[in-house]
PDB file of C-alpha atoms in Angstrom:
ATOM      1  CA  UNK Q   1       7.212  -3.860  -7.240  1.00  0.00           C
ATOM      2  CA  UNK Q   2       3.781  -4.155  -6.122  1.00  0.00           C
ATOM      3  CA  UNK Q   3       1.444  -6.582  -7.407  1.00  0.00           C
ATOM      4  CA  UNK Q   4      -2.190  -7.335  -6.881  1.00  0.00           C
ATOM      5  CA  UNK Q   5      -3.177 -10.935  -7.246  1.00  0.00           C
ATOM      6  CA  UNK Q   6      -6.528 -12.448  -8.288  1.00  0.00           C
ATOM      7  CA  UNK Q   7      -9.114 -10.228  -7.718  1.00  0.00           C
ATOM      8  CA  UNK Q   8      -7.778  -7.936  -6.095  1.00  0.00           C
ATOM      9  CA  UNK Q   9      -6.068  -6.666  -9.767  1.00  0.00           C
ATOM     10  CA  UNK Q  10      -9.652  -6.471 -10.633  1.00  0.00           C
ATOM     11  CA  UNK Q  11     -11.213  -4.353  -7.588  1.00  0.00           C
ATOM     12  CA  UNK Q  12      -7.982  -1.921  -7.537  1.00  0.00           C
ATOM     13  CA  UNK Q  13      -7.764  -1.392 -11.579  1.00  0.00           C
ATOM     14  CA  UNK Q  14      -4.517  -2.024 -10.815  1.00  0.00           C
ATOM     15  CA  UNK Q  15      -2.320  -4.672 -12.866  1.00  0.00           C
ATOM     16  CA  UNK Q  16       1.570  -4.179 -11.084  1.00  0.00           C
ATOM     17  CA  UNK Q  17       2.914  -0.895  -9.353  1.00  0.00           C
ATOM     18  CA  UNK Q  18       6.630  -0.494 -10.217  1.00  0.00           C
ATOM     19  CA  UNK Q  19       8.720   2.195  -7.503  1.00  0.00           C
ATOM     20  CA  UNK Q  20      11.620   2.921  -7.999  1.00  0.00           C
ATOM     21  CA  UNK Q  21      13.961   2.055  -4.965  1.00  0.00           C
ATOM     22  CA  UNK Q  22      15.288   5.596  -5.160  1.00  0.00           C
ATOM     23  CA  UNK Q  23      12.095   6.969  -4.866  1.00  0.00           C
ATOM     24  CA  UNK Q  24      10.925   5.020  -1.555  1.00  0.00           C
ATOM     25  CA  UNK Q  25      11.790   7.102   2.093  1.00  0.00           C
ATOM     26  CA  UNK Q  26      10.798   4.135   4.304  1.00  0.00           C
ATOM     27  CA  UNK Q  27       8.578   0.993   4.998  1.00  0.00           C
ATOM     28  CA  UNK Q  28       7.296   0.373   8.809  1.00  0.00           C
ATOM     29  CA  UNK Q  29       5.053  -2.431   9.877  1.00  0.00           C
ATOM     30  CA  UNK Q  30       2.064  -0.671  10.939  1.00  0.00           C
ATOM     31  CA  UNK Q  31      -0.833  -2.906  12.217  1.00  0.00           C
ATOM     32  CA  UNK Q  32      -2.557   0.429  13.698  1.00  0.00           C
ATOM     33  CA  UNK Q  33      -3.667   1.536  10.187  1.00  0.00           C
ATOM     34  CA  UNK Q  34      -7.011  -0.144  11.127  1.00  0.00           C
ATOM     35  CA  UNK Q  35      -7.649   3.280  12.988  1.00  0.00           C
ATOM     36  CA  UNK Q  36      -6.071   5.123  10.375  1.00  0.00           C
ATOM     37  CA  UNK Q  37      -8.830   8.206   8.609  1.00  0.00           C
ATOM     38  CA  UNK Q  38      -9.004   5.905   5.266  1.00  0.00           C
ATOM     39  CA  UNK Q  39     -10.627   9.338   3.360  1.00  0.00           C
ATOM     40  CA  UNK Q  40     -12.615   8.491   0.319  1.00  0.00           C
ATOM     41  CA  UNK Q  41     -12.056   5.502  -1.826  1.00  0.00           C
ATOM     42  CA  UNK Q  42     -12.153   5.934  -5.564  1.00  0.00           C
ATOM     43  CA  UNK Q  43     -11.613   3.271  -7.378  1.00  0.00           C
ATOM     44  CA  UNK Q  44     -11.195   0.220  -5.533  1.00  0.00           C
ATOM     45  CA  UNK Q  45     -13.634  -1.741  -3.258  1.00  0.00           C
ATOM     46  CA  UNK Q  46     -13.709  -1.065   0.560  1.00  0.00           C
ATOM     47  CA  UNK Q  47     -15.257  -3.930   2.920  1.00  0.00           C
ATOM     48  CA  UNK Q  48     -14.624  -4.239   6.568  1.00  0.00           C
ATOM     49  CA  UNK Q  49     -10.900  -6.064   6.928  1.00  0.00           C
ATOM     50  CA  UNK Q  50     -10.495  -5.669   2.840  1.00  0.00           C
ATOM     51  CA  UNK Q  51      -8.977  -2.343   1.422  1.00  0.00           C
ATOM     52  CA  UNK Q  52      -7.979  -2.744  -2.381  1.00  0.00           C
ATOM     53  CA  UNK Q  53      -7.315   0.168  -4.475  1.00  0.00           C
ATOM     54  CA  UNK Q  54      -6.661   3.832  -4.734  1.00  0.00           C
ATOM     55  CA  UNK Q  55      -7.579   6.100  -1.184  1.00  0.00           C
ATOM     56  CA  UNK Q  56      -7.705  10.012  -1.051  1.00  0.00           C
ATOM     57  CA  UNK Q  57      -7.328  11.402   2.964  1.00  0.00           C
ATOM     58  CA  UNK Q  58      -5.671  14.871   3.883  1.00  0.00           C
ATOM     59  CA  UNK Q  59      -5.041  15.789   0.607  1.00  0.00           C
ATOM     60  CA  UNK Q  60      -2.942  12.728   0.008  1.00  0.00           C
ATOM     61  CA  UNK Q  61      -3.052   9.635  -2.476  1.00  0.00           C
ATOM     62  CA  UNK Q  62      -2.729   6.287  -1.257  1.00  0.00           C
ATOM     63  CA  UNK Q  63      -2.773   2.534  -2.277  1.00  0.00           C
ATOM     64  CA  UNK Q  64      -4.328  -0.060  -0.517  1.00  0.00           C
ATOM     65  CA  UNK Q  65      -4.140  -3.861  -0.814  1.00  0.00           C
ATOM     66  CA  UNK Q  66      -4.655  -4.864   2.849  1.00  0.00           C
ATOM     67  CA  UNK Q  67      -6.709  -8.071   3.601  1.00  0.00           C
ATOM     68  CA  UNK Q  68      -7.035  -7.570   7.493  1.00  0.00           C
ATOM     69  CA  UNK Q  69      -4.363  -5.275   9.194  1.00  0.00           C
ATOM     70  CA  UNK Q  70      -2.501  -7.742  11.250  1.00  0.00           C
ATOM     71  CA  UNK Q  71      -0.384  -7.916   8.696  1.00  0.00           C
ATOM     72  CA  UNK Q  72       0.159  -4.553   7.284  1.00  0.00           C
ATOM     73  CA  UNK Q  73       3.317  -2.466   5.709  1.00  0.00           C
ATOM     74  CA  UNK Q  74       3.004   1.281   5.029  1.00  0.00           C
ATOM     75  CA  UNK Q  75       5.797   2.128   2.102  1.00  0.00           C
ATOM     76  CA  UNK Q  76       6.087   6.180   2.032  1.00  0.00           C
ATOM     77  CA  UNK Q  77       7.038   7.531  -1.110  1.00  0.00           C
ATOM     78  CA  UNK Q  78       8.431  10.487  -2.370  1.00  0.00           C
ATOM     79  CA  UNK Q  79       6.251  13.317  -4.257  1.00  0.00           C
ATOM     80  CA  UNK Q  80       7.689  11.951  -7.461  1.00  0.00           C
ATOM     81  CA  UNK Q  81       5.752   8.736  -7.538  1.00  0.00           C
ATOM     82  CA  UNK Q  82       1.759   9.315  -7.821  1.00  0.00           C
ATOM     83  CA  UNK Q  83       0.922   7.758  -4.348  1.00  0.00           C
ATOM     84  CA  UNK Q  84       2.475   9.277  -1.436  1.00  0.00           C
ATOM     85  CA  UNK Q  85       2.314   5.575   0.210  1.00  0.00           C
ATOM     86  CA  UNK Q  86       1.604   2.324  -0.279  1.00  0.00           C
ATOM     87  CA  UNK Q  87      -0.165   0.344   2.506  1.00  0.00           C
ATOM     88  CA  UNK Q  88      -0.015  -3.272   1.822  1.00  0.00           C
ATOM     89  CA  UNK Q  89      -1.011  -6.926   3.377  1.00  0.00           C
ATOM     90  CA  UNK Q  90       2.279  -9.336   3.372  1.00  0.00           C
ATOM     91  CA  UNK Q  91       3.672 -12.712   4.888  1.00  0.00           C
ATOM     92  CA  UNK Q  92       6.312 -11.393   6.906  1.00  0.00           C
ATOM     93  CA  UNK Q  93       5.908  -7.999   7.744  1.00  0.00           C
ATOM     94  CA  UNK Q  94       8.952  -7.236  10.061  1.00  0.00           C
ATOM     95  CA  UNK Q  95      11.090  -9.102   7.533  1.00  0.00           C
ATOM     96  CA  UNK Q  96       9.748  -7.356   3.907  1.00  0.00           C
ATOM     97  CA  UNK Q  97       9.708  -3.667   6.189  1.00  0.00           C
ATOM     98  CA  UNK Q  98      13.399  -4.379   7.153  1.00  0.00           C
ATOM     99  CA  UNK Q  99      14.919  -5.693   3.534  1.00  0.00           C
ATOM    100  CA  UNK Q 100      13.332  -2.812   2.304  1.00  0.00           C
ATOM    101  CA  UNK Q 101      14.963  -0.171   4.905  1.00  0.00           C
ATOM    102  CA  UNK Q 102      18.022  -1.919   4.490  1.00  0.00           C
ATOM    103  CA  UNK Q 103      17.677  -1.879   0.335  1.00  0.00           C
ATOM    104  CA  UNK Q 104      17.261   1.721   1.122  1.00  0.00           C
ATOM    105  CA  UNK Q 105      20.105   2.204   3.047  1.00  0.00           C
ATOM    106  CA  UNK Q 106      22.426   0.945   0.842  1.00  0.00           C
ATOM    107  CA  UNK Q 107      21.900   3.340  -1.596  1.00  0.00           C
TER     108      UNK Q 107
END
């Protein structure tokens, strides 16, 4: 489960993103998205460092919550969710990208 807090909710139109484990192929901690193509941004807000919301590059849908890239988890998806990947700011990125490889595993 992803979910926005404070504004961020507001600027993605997004309340809580539930994925099923099943439907998840990987997470990696990524903090080279900053040179990633981000494609066009519709909705959400886009500011240098501050990516909330829903992304459309190469034909693929994405959701970003990042808040500086240093940071920074790419979830892939499978084509039955409606994002192919999530791409997300968290506290412990080599920690959350490993529980949820291992979660993964385990299935």
């Amino acid at each position: 489960m992803v979910e926005p807090l404070g504004l961020n909710k507001l600027w993605s139109f997004t309340r809580r993103l539930e994925i099923p484990l099943a439907h998840v192929r990987g997470a990696t901690f990524d903090p080279g998205m900053r040179d990633e193509p981000k494609g066009w941004r519709g909705p959400g807000l886009g500011l240098p460092g501050k990516l909330v919301g829903t992304y459309h590059a190469d034909g693929k849908k994405q959701f970003w919550n990042i808040s500086g890239y240093d940071r920074a988890v790419v979830v892939t998806l499978d084509s039955a969710e409606r994002f192919d990947r999530l791409v997300i700011t968290v506290d412990n990125p080599n920690e959350v990208a490993d529980a949820i490889n291992g979660a993964r595993g385990a299935l």
